[in-house]
Coordinates of C-alpha atoms in Angstrom, one line a residue:
M16 CA 71.6 193.4 235.9
R17 CA 71.2 191.9 232.4
G18 CA 67.5 192.9 232.5
I19 CA 68.2 196.4 233.5
V20 CA 70.8 196.8 230.5
T21 CA 68.4 195.4 228.1
A22 CA 65.4 197.8 229.2
L23 CA 68.0 200.7 229.0
I24 CA 69.0 199.8 225.4
F25 CA 65.4 199.4 224.5
T26 CA 64.3 202.7 225.9
L27 CA 67.3 204.5 224.2
A28 CA 66.3 202.6 221.0
V29 CA 62.7 203.9 221.3
G30 CA 63.9 207.4 222.3
V31 CA 65.9 207.8 219.1
V32 CA 63.4 206.0 216.6
L33 CA 59.9 207.3 217.8
P34 CA 60.8 211.1 217.2
T35 CA 61.6 210.3 213.6
T36 CA 58.7 208.1 212.8
Q37 CA 56.2 211.1 211.6
P38 CA 58.5 212.9 209.3
V39 CA 59.6 209.5 207.6
K40 CA 55.8 208.8 206.8
A41 CA 55.5 212.5 205.6
E42 CA 58.3 212.1 203.2
N43 CA 56.9 208.8 202.1
G44 CA 53.7 210.4 201.3
I45 CA 55.4 212.9 198.9
W46 CA 57.5 210.5 197.3
N47 CA 54.4 208.3 196.6
I48 CA 52.7 211.5 195.1
F49 CA 55.6 212.0 192.7
R50 CA 55.9 208.2 191.8
N51 CA 52.1 208.2 191.1
K52 CA 52.3 211.2 189.1
E53 CA 55.1 209.7 187.1
R54 CA 53.1 206.6 186.7
R55 CA 50.1 208.7 185.5
E56 CA 52.4 210.6 183.0
R57 CA 53.9 207.4 181.8
R58 CA 50.5 205.7 181.3
Q59 CA 49.4 208.7 179.4
E60 CA 52.7 208.7 177.1
L61 CA 52.0 204.9 176.5
R62 CA 48.5 205.7 175.4
Q63 CA 49.5 208.4 173.1
Q64 CA 52.3 205.9 171.6
R65 CA 49.6 203.4 171.2
Q66 CA 47.5 205.9 169.6
V67 CA 50.4 206.9 167.2
E68 CA 51.0 203.5 166.4
I69 CA 47.3 202.8 165.5
Q70 CA 47.7 205.9 163.2
R71 CA 50.7 204.9 161.6
R72 CA 49.5 201.3 160.7
Q73 CA 46.2 203.2 159.3
T74 CA 48.4 205.4 157.1
A75 CA 51.4 203.1 156.7
A76 CA 50.8 202.8 153.0
R77 CA 50.8 206.6 152.2
P78 CA 53.8 207.5 149.9
V79 CA 56.2 210.3 150.8
V80 CA 55.1 213.3 148.4
K81 CA 58.2 215.4 147.6
V82 CA 58.2 219.1 147.8
S83 CA 59.2 220.1 144.4
S84 CA 61.8 222.7 143.3
P85 CA 60.9 225.8 141.3
Q86 CA 60.4 225.2 137.7
Y87 CA 61.7 226.6 134.4
Y88 CA 59.0 227.7 132.2
N89 CA 58.0 227.7 128.6
Y90 CA 58.8 231.3 128.0
K91 CA 56.3 233.7 126.5
P92 CA 57.7 237.1 125.2
D93 CA 56.0 240.4 126.1
A94 CA 53.2 240.7 124.0
M95 CA 53.0 243.5 121.4
K96 CA 49.6 244.8 120.1
A97 CA 48.4 246.7 117.1
A98 CA 47.4 250.1 118.7
D99 CA 44.8 252.2 116.8
L100 CA 46.0 256.0 116.5
S101 CA 42.5 257.1 115.3
A102 CA 42.0 259.0 118.4
L103 CA 44.6 261.3 117.3
A104 CA 43.1 261.9 114.1
R105 CA 39.8 263.3 115.5
M106 CA 41.6 265.8 118.0
D107 CA 40.4 269.2 118.0
P108 CA 43.0 272.0 118.6
A109 CA 40.6 273.8 120.8
D110 CA 40.7 270.7 123.4
L111 CA 44.4 271.5 124.1
H112 CA 45.7 273.5 126.9
P113 CA 46.2 277.0 125.7
M114 CA 49.8 276.8 126.1
H115 CA 50.1 273.6 123.9
R116 CA 47.7 275.1 121.3
P117 CA 49.4 275.2 117.9
P118 CA 50.1 278.2 115.6
S119 CA 47.9 278.8 112.7
I120 CA 50.3 276.7 110.5
D121 CA 50.7 273.4 112.2
P122 CA 51.9 270.3 110.6
M123 CA 50.6 268.0 113.3
Q124 CA 47.2 269.5 112.8
Q125 CA 47.3 269.4 109.0
S126 CA 48.2 265.7 108.9
R127 CA 46.1 264.5 111.8
Q128 CA 43.5 263.2 109.7
Y129 CA 45.9 260.7 108.2
L130 CA 46.0 258.7 111.3
D131 CA 42.6 257.8 111.1
G132 CA 42.6 253.9 111.1
Y133 CA 46.4 253.7 111.4
R134 CA 47.9 251.3 113.6
V135 CA 51.3 250.8 115.4
T136 CA 52.3 247.4 116.6
V137 CA 53.9 248.1 119.9
F138 CA 54.0 247.5 123.8
P139 CA 50.8 248.8 125.5
E140 CA 52.8 251.3 127.5
V141 CA 54.5 252.5 124.4
S142 CA 51.2 253.2 122.6
D143 CA 49.7 255.0 125.7
A144 CA 52.8 257.1 126.0
I145 CA 52.4 258.2 122.2
V146 CA 48.7 258.9 122.2
D147 CA 49.4 261.0 125.5
Y148 CA 52.2 262.9 124.2
Y149 CA 50.6 263.9 120.6
K150 CA 47.3 264.6 122.3
N151 CA 48.9 267.2 124.4
N152 CA 51.6 268.4 122.2
S153 CA 51.1 270.0 118.6
G154 CA 54.9 269.8 117.2
L155 CA 56.5 267.0 115.6
I156 CA 59.4 265.4 116.9
W157 CA 61.0 263.6 113.8
V158 CA 59.9 265.5 111.0
S159 CA 60.8 269.1 110.2
E160 CA 60.3 271.1 107.0
G161 CA 58.6 268.4 105.2
Q162 CA 61.1 265.8 105.8
A163 CA 62.9 263.5 108.4
N164 CA 65.2 265.7 110.5
D165 CA 68.6 265.4 111.8
R166 CA 67.0 264.1 115.3
A167 CA 65.3 261.3 113.4
R168 CA 68.7 260.5 111.3
A169 CA 70.7 260.5 114.5
A170 CA 68.2 258.3 116.5
L171 CA 68.2 255.8 113.8
A172 CA 71.9 255.8 113.4
T173 CA 72.2 255.0 117.1
M174 CA 69.6 252.2 117.2
A175 CA 71.4 250.6 114.0
R176 CA 74.4 250.3 116.5
A177 CA 72.4 248.5 119.2
D178 CA 74.6 245.5 118.9
E179 CA 77.4 247.5 120.8
V180 CA 75.2 247.5 123.9
G181 CA 73.9 243.8 123.6
L182 CA 70.6 244.4 121.8
D183 CA 69.5 243.4 118.1
P184 CA 69.4 246.3 115.7
S185 CA 66.7 244.7 113.5
M186 CA 64.3 245.3 116.3
Y187 CA 64.6 248.9 115.7
Q188 CA 65.0 249.4 112.0
L189 CA 63.0 252.0 110.1
D190 CA 63.3 253.4 106.5
L191 CA 63.5 257.2 106.3
P192 CA 60.9 258.8 104.0
D193 CA 62.1 259.4 100.5
T194 CA 63.7 262.7 99.9
E195 CA 62.2 263.0 96.6
F196 CA 58.6 263.0 96.3
D197 CA 55.8 264.1 93.9
A198 CA 55.3 267.7 94.8
S199 CA 51.7 267.6 93.1
D200 CA 50.7 265.1 95.6
M201 CA 51.3 266.7 99.0
E202 CA 48.4 264.7 100.5
A203 CA 50.5 261.6 100.1
R204 CA 53.7 263.2 101.3
Q205 CA 51.7 264.5 104.4
R206 CA 50.4 260.9 105.1
E207 CA 53.7 259.4 104.9
L208 CA 55.5 261.9 107.0
I209 CA 53.0 261.8 109.8
R210 CA 53.0 257.9 110.0
F211 CA 57.0 258.0 109.8
E212 CA 56.5 260.3 112.9
M213 CA 54.4 257.9 114.8
D214 CA 56.5 255.0 113.7
M215 CA 59.6 256.7 114.6
S216 CA 58.5 257.3 118.3
A217 CA 57.3 253.6 118.5
K218 CA 61.0 252.4 117.6
A219 CA 62.7 255.0 119.8
L220 CA 60.5 254.4 122.9
T221 CA 60.7 250.5 122.3
Y222 CA 64.5 250.9 122.4
I223 CA 64.5 252.8 125.5
L224 CA 62.3 250.3 127.2
D225 CA 64.4 247.3 126.0
A226 CA 67.8 249.1 127.2
T227 CA 66.1 250.1 130.4
R228 CA 64.5 246.9 131.6
G229 CA 66.0 244.2 129.2
L230 CA 64.3 242.1 126.4
V231 CA 63.3 239.4 128.6
D232 CA 61.0 239.4 132.0
P233 CA 63.2 237.4 134.0
N234 CA 60.1 236.2 136.3
G235 CA 58.8 234.7 133.1
L236 CA 62.0 232.3 132.7
S237 CA 61.8 230.2 136.1
G238 CA 60.5 230.2 139.6
Y239 CA 64.0 231.0 140.4
H240 CA 63.7 234.4 139.4
D241 CA 62.3 237.2 141.5
L242 CA 62.8 240.6 140.2
E243 CA 60.8 243.8 140.0
R244 CA 61.1 245.1 136.4
N245 CA 62.5 248.5 135.7
T246 CA 60.0 251.0 134.4
V247 CA 60.4 254.1 132.1
D248 CA 58.8 257.6 132.6
F249 CA 57.8 257.9 129.2
E250 CA 56.2 261.4 129.6
S251 CA 59.7 262.6 130.7
V252 CA 61.2 260.8 127.7
M253 CA 59.1 262.3 125.1
L254 CA 59.7 265.7 126.2
K255 CA 63.3 265.4 126.4
L256 CA 63.4 263.7 122.8
S257 CA 61.4 266.7 121.6
V258 CA 63.9 269.2 122.6
S259 CA 67.1 267.5 122.8
S260 CA 70.1 268.5 120.4
D261 CA 71.9 265.1 121.4
V262 CA 69.4 262.4 121.0
E263 CA 72.1 259.8 120.5
S264 CA 73.0 260.4 124.4
E265 CA 69.3 260.3 125.2
L266 CA 69.1 256.9 123.7
L267 CA 72.4 255.4 124.9
N268 CA 72.0 256.6 128.5
S269 CA 68.7 254.5 128.8
N270 CA 71.1 251.7 128.9
P271 CA 72.9 250.9 132.5
R272 CA 75.7 253.4 132.9
N273 CA 77.5 251.7 135.8
D274 CA 81.1 250.6 135.7
K275 CA 80.1 247.1 135.1
F276 CA 77.9 247.5 132.2
M277 CA 80.6 249.8 130.5
A278 CA 83.2 247.1 131.1
L279 CA 81.0 244.6 129.6
Q280 CA 80.4 246.8 126.7
K281 CA 84.1 247.5 126.1
E282 CA 84.6 243.6 126.3
L283 CA 81.9 243.1 123.7
A284 CA 83.5 245.5 121.2
R285 CA 87.0 243.7 121.9
L286 CA 85.7 240.3 121.2
Q287 CA 83.7 241.5 118.0
D288 CA 87.0 242.8 116.4
L289 CA 88.8 239.3 117.1
D290 CA 89.1 236.2 114.8
E291 CA 87.8 233.2 116.2
K292 CA 90.7 231.3 117.7
E293 CA 91.1 227.4 117.0
H294 CA 89.3 225.3 119.2
V295 CA 90.1 221.7 120.6
E296 CA 87.4 219.5 122.1
I297 CA 88.5 216.5 124.2
A298 CA 86.3 213.6 124.1
E299 CA 83.6 213.8 126.8
G300 CA 84.3 211.6 129.7
T301 CA 88.0 211.7 129.3
F302 CA 89.9 211.2 132.6
L303 CA 93.6 210.7 132.8
K304 CA 96.3 209.9 135.5
P305 CA 99.9 210.0 135.7
G306 CA 101.3 206.8 134.0
A307 CA 98.5 205.8 132.2
S308 CA 97.8 205.9 128.4
H309 CA 95.0 207.4 126.6
P310 CA 94.0 208.4 123.2
E311 CA 93.0 211.8 123.9
L312 CA 96.3 212.8 125.2
A313 CA 97.3 214.5 122.0
N314 CA 94.3 216.7 122.3
V315 CA 95.1 217.5 125.9
V316 CA 98.5 218.6 124.9
K317 CA 97.4 220.7 121.8
A318 CA 94.8 222.5 124.0
I319 CA 97.5 223.5 126.4
Q320 CA 99.5 224.7 123.5
L321 CA 96.5 227.0 122.6
R322 CA 95.3 228.0 126.1
G323 CA 98.6 228.1 127.7
S324 CA 100.2 231.4 129.0
D325 CA 103.6 232.3 127.1
T326 CA 105.5 231.7 130.1
L327 CA 104.1 228.0 130.3
L328 CA 104.8 227.6 126.7
V329 CA 108.4 228.6 127.0
N330 CA 109.1 226.7 130.1
H331 CA 108.0 223.6 128.5
S332 CA 108.8 223.8 125.1
R333 CA 111.1 220.9 125.2
T334 CA 108.2 218.7 126.5
F335 CA 106.3 219.7 123.5
V336 CA 109.0 218.8 121.1
E337 CA 109.6 215.3 122.7
F338 CA 105.9 214.5 123.0
E339 CA 105.6 215.3 119.4
N340 CA 108.5 213.2 118.3
S341 CA 107.6 210.3 120.5
G342 CA 104.3 209.5 118.9
S343 CA 103.2 207.9 122.3
D344 CA 99.9 208.3 124.2
V345 CA 101.6 207.5 127.5
Y346 CA 100.9 210.3 130.2
T347 CA 104.6 210.9 131.3
P348 CA 106.1 212.6 134.2
A349 CA 107.2 215.4 131.8
L350 CA 103.5 215.7 130.7
V351 CA 102.0 215.6 134.2
N352 CA 104.4 218.6 135.2
L353 CA 103.1 220.5 132.0
V354 CA 99.5 219.7 133.2
K355 CA 100.0 220.7 136.8
D356 CA 101.6 224.2 135.8
F357 CA 98.6 224.7 133.5
Q358 CA 96.4 223.9 136.5
K359 CA 98.0 226.5 138.6
E360 CA 97.7 229.1 136.2
N361 CA 94.1 228.3 135.8
S362 CA 93.5 228.3 139.8
L363 CA 92.8 224.6 139.7
S364 CA 94.2 222.0 142.1
A365 CA 97.4 221.1 140.7
D366 CA 97.1 217.3 140.9
G367 CA 98.0 216.5 137.5
I368 CA 94.7 214.7 137.0
V369 CA 93.0 215.6 133.8
G370 CA 89.3 215.5 134.7
R371 CA 86.1 217.4 134.1
N372 CA 87.2 221.1 135.4
T373 CA 90.8 220.7 134.1
I374 CA 89.4 219.8 130.5
A375 CA 86.7 222.9 130.8
K376 CA 89.8 225.2 131.2
M377 CA 91.7 223.4 128.3
E378 CA 88.8 223.5 125.9
G379 CA 88.3 227.1 127.0
V380 CA 85.2 229.2 125.7
T381 CA 85.2 230.0 122.2
N382 CA 85.1 233.7 121.1
G383 CA 81.6 233.2 119.8
D384 CA 80.6 231.8 123.1
K385 CA 82.1 234.5 125.1
I386 CA 80.1 237.3 122.8
E387 CA 77.0 235.5 123.7
M388 CA 77.9 235.2 127.5
V389 CA 78.6 239.0 127.6
K390 CA 75.2 240.0 125.9
L391 CA 73.5 237.8 128.4
A392 CA 75.3 239.4 131.2
M393 CA 74.4 242.8 129.7
E394 CA 70.8 241.8 129.6
R395 CA 70.6 240.4 133.3
L396 CA 72.4 243.9 134.3
R397 CA 69.2 245.6 132.7
W398 CA 67.1 243.8 135.6
L399 CA 69.1 245.4 138.3
P400 CA 69.0 249.1 139.5
R401 CA 70.6 251.5 137.0
E402 CA 73.0 252.2 140.1
L403 CA 74.0 249.2 142.1
G404 CA 74.9 251.4 145.3
P405 CA 78.3 252.5 146.3
R406 CA 78.1 250.1 149.3
R407 CA 76.7 246.6 148.7
V408 CA 77.1 242.9 148.9
F409 CA 77.1 241.0 145.4
I410 CA 77.0 237.6 145.0
N411 CA 77.5 235.7 141.8
Q412 CA 76.6 232.3 142.0
A413 CA 78.1 231.2 138.5
A414 CA 81.4 232.5 139.8
F415 CA 80.7 230.9 143.5
M416 CA 81.9 234.3 144.8
A417 CA 80.6 236.9 147.2
D418 CA 81.9 240.5 147.3
Y419 CA 81.5 243.5 150.0
V420 CA 81.7 246.5 147.9
E421 CA 82.4 250.0 149.5
N422 CA 82.9 253.2 147.4
D423 CA 82.2 251.2 144.4
K424 CA 85.4 249.0 144.7
V425 CA 85.5 245.5 146.2
A426 CA 86.9 245.7 149.8
L427 CA 86.3 242.0 150.7
S428 CA 85.9 238.9 148.4
M429 CA 85.4 235.5 149.5
R430 CA 84.3 231.9 148.2
V431 CA 80.8 230.6 148.7
V432 CA 78.9 227.5 148.5
V433 CA 75.3 227.9 146.7
G434 CA 72.7 225.7 145.9
T435 CA 72.8 222.5 144.1
K436 CA 71.3 222.2 140.7
A437 CA 68.3 220.4 141.9
N438 CA 68.0 223.2 144.9
Q439 CA 69.2 226.2 143.1
T440 CA 69.7 229.6 144.8
N441 CA 67.2 232.1 143.5
F442 CA 68.2 235.4 141.7
F443 CA 66.9 238.4 143.5
R444 CA 67.7 241.4 145.3
D445 CA 67.1 242.7 148.8
E446 CA 68.3 244.5 151.9
I447 CA 70.7 243.2 154.6
E448 CA 69.1 243.8 157.9
T449 CA 70.3 241.5 160.7
V450 CA 73.6 239.5 161.9
E451 CA 72.5 236.7 164.1
Y452 CA 75.0 235.0 166.2
N453 CA 74.9 231.3 167.5
P454 CA 71.8 230.8 165.4
Y455 CA 69.2 228.2 165.6
W456 CA 68.5 226.4 162.3
G457 CA 64.9 226.2 161.7
V458 CA 64.6 223.3 159.2
P459 CA 62.7 224.1 156.0
G460 CA 59.7 222.0 155.3
S461 CA 61.2 220.8 152.1
I462 CA 64.1 219.1 154.0
I463 CA 61.9 217.7 156.6
I464 CA 59.7 216.2 153.8
N465 CA 62.4 215.4 151.1
E466 CA 65.3 214.3 153.4
M467 CA 64.1 213.6 157.1
L468 CA 60.6 212.1 156.6
P469 CA 61.7 208.8 155.0
R470 CA 64.1 208.4 158.2
L471 CA 61.3 209.4 160.6
R472 CA 59.2 206.8 159.3
G473 CA 61.6 204.3 160.1
N474 CA 62.9 205.6 163.2
P475 CA 60.5 208.2 165.0
H476 CA 63.4 209.2 167.6
Y477 CA 65.6 210.3 164.7
L478 CA 65.3 213.8 165.5
D479 CA 65.5 213.4 169.2
S480 CA 68.8 211.3 168.9
L481 CA 70.3 214.2 166.8
G482 CA 69.2 216.9 169.6
Y483 CA 66.7 218.7 167.3
E484 CA 64.1 220.7 168.9
V485 CA 60.5 219.7 167.9
T486 CA 57.5 221.8 168.8
D487 CA 53.7 221.7 168.0
R488 CA 51.7 224.5 166.7
R489 CA 51.3 225.9 170.2
G490 CA 55.0 226.2 170.5
R491 CA 55.2 223.2 173.1
R492 CA 58.4 221.1 173.0
I493 CA 57.4 217.4 172.1
S494 CA 59.4 214.1 171.3
S495 CA 59.7 213.4 167.6
A496 CA 58.6 210.0 168.5
S497 CA 55.1 211.4 169.4
V498 CA 54.4 212.5 166.0
N499 CA 52.5 210.3 163.5
W500 CA 55.1 210.8 160.6
Y501 CA 53.2 208.6 158.2
S502 CA 50.3 211.3 158.3
V503 CA 52.6 214.1 157.5
G504 CA 52.6 215.4 153.9
A505 CA 54.1 218.0 151.8
N506 CA 51.3 220.5 152.8
S507 CA 50.6 219.1 156.3
I508 CA 53.6 219.4 158.4
P509 CA 52.0 219.8 162.0
V510 CA 55.5 220.6 163.7
D511 CA 58.3 222.9 163.7
V512 CA 61.6 221.5 163.6
R513 CA 65.0 223.4 164.6
Q514 CA 68.7 222.6 165.4
P515 CA 69.9 224.3 168.5
P516 CA 73.1 226.6 168.3
G517 CA 76.4 224.5 168.8
P518 CA 79.4 223.3 166.9
K519 CA 77.2 220.7 164.6
N520 CA 74.7 223.5 163.8
A521 CA 74.3 223.6 160.0
L522 CA 74.6 227.6 160.1
G523 CA 77.8 227.5 162.2
E524 CA 78.7 230.7 164.3
L525 CA 76.4 233.2 162.6
K526 CA 74.1 233.9 159.6
I527 CA 73.3 237.4 157.7
L528 CA 69.7 237.9 157.4
F529 CA 68.0 239.8 154.4
P530 CA 64.4 238.5 154.9
N531 CA 63.0 237.3 151.7
S532 CA 60.1 234.9 150.5
H533 CA 62.8 232.4 149.5
A534 CA 64.4 231.9 153.1
I535 CA 67.7 232.5 151.7
Y536 CA 70.3 234.0 153.8
M537 CA 74.2 234.0 154.3
H538 CA 75.8 232.0 156.9
D539 CA 78.9 230.1 158.5
T540 CA 79.1 226.3 157.9
P541 CA 81.1 223.4 159.7
A542 CA 81.5 221.8 156.2
K543 CA 84.9 223.9 155.4
S544 CA 86.4 221.5 153.0
L545 CA 83.8 222.5 150.3
F546 CA 85.3 225.8 149.9
E547 CA 88.5 224.0 148.4
K548 CA 86.6 222.9 145.5
E549 CA 86.4 224.6 142.1
M550 CA 82.5 223.6 141.7
R551 CA 80.9 225.0 144.9
A552 CA 77.1 224.0 144.4
Y553 CA 76.3 221.8 147.3
S554 CA 73.7 223.9 149.6
H555 CA 70.0 223.8 149.9
G556 CA 69.8 227.3 148.5
C557 CA 71.5 229.3 151.0
I558 CA 75.0 231.1 150.6
R559 CA 77.5 229.7 152.9
L560 CA 80.5 231.9 153.3
Q561 CA 84.1 231.1 153.5
D562 CA 84.8 233.8 156.0
P563 CA 81.6 234.6 157.6
R564 CA 83.0 236.8 160.4
A565 CA 84.7 239.0 158.1
M566 CA 81.4 239.6 156.0
A567 CA 79.6 240.0 159.4
A568 CA 82.1 242.9 160.4
A569 CA 81.9 244.4 157.0
V570 CA 78.2 244.7 156.8
L571 CA 78.0 246.0 160.5
G572 CA 80.8 248.3 160.0
K573 CA 82.7 247.0 163.0
S574 CA 85.8 245.0 163.6
R575 CA 86.3 241.0 163.4
D576 CA 87.2 241.2 167.2
H577 CA 83.7 242.6 167.9
V578 CA 82.0 239.8 166.1
A579 CA 84.2 237.3 167.8
A580 CA 83.1 238.9 171.1
Q581 CA 79.6 238.2 170.5
I582 CA 80.0 234.7 169.3
S583 CA 82.1 234.0 172.4
Q584 CA 79.1 234.7 174.7
G585 CA 77.6 231.4 173.6
H586 CA 74.0 232.2 173.1
N587 CA 71.8 233.1 170.5
M588 CA 71.5 236.7 169.9
S589 CA 71.1 239.3 167.1
E590 CA 72.6 242.7 166.0
D591 CA 70.8 244.9 163.6
V592 CA 72.9 246.4 160.6
P593 CA 73.0 250.2 161.4
V594 CA 72.4 251.1 157.7
K595 CA 70.5 248.7 155.5
M596 CA 72.7 248.0 152.3
P597 CA 71.5 246.1 149.1
V598 CA 72.4 242.6 148.6
Y599 CA 72.4 241.0 145.1
V600 CA 71.9 237.3 144.9
S601 CA 72.8 237.1 141.0
Y602 CA 73.9 234.8 138.3
F603 CA 76.5 236.1 135.7
T604 CA 78.6 233.8 133.5
A605 CA 80.5 236.7 132.4
W606 CA 81.5 239.4 135.0
P607 CA 84.2 242.0 135.3
D608 CA 86.3 242.6 138.1
D609 CA 87.3 246.3 139.5
S610 CA 90.1 246.5 136.9
G611 CA 87.4 245.9 133.9
K612 CA 88.7 242.4 133.1
V613 CA 85.9 240.1 132.3
G614 CA 85.9 236.5 133.8
Y615 CA 84.0 233.7 132.4
F616 CA 82.2 231.0 134.5
P617 CA 80.5 227.7 133.9
D618 CA 76.6 227.8 133.4
T619 CA 76.1 225.5 136.3
Y620 CA 72.3 225.8 136.3
E621 CA 72.2 226.3 132.7
R622 CA 70.4 229.4 133.0
D623 CA 72.2 230.7 129.9
K624 CA 70.5 228.4 127.9
Y625 CA 67.1 229.1 129.0
L626 CA 67.8 233.1 128.7
S627 CA 69.3 232.5 125.1
Q628 CA 66.1 230.7 124.0
A629 CA 64.0 233.4 125.7
V630 CA 65.8 236.2 123.7
E631 CA 65.6 233.9 120.3
K632 CA 61.8 233.8 121.0
T633 CA 61.5 237.5 121.5
G634 CA 63.3 238.3 118.4
A635 CA 60.9 235.8 116.5
S636 CA 58.0 237.5 117.9
R637 CA 58.9 240.8 117.0
A638 CA 59.8 239.7 113.6
A639 CA 56.6 238.3 113.2
N640 CA 54.8 241.5 114.3
G641 CA 56.6 243.5 111.5

């Protein structure tokens, strides 16, 4: 009986096991295929890593070559040249078009001979305009009835007031011909008048060119400037001057006539009428905390008396008296409250600590400094279009602010973070085209080389550990550890690196694109605390927005809810701006608000210094040319 049971159990066992024997072998075969493939891939990866390690050892001594930032140049003024007007002396009236042929008595024709060998020192485009006009027109513009006419006098009077529009009157000075002359020597008189005619046209056209495009070529200042210069239609200008009964307006209207320029012109006139206020300097490096003693405390209090509002002075009148009577240099609670109120009315953090930013407000800007800043602002406005556009985005790096303008009025204003002094934001203009939601951050080559490369040479897995995506030139995803970072140089980055969308993404929720050669755009940021600082130069060059959703909604012409809905989808996507609008990424240390009140801002990048030097060089160059 026991044998039968044993046999039955064996039979049942075989019946269960035998049918499954073949599939198990098949599954083992498939598993072995995958396992062998993994082994091959692992061996291949190990071979690659060994090869990379060999390359690393071979190139380990190669130093990291930094990607340098744009440079400031040794500015060279626009070159003037002595233009020979002899071609006008040899003109035959018969060569003119019939409609331009002179009458039988023509002052130009009678005097042409005196231009033989005569030269005027001007810009090439000005000399070309003069020759073209007088080749094709027989009459004179500035001379009538044997003397300088009213048109010439009005033009000279206008150019003598060039300082009202931020220009130097000495660049456009010209003496009028004598009203008394030797009637017996008409040849000398004709020579004097025809040459005055040429000189007068040269001065007027030079003024118009300066007023239109500025004294300084911004692109000659530094690699941070990228602006197309404005041009003058000289043919049209000469024709207008020849017939105008209001030459003053013709000249003045060559300056920008937008509201911002007019406000700066008004501010300049106001400043020029003021007497220089007393100025208090506080020793460099002064830093004062509550309860401490400091020898500069007296200068701090005096500066507040000069710069504080009338309300502040009245509210703290007792504090001023007590401090003067005490003769102490202890920073008491009463003085701390005084400083806090001063900080509040100057939009500073009211912490009572007297540091660099507070001292800058206490010292203020002298009247002379303000005049210079306004003149430089007027110069910079000449680099931009005459009309900025009724709908635009205007970023002023010096003020760390961005404005969305609609119907020529600021509809939205917000704080921005711009480039550090070592990574300055460029000065240029462009057009906004796209809003991108949940963006990738394509890491610029300069950041890969200057900041990431030293870490990658010590830890090749650095980018992998941060979740960055690395792709080769074929677009294939690779590990950052598979790259020989020792062989990478400033001009030889064999991979692209980008950070995927997410809460840690450097661009935050969105970016606003205006494609340009500087790879600059506006974007969100996870580093929100920087917007609370007064000095906000912390980025690598792009513009970080305090309220990016509001700016995106404004440029799209849609609601914040629409923008929020796109972001909430969670994936990378783009939306075109329906109508492209201009964006100005500018730098103005003096800039008017919508009411016309001019604000003054620190010269963080020291661009005022370089521009002032360029203006001085231009003046010296022209003075040398007579």
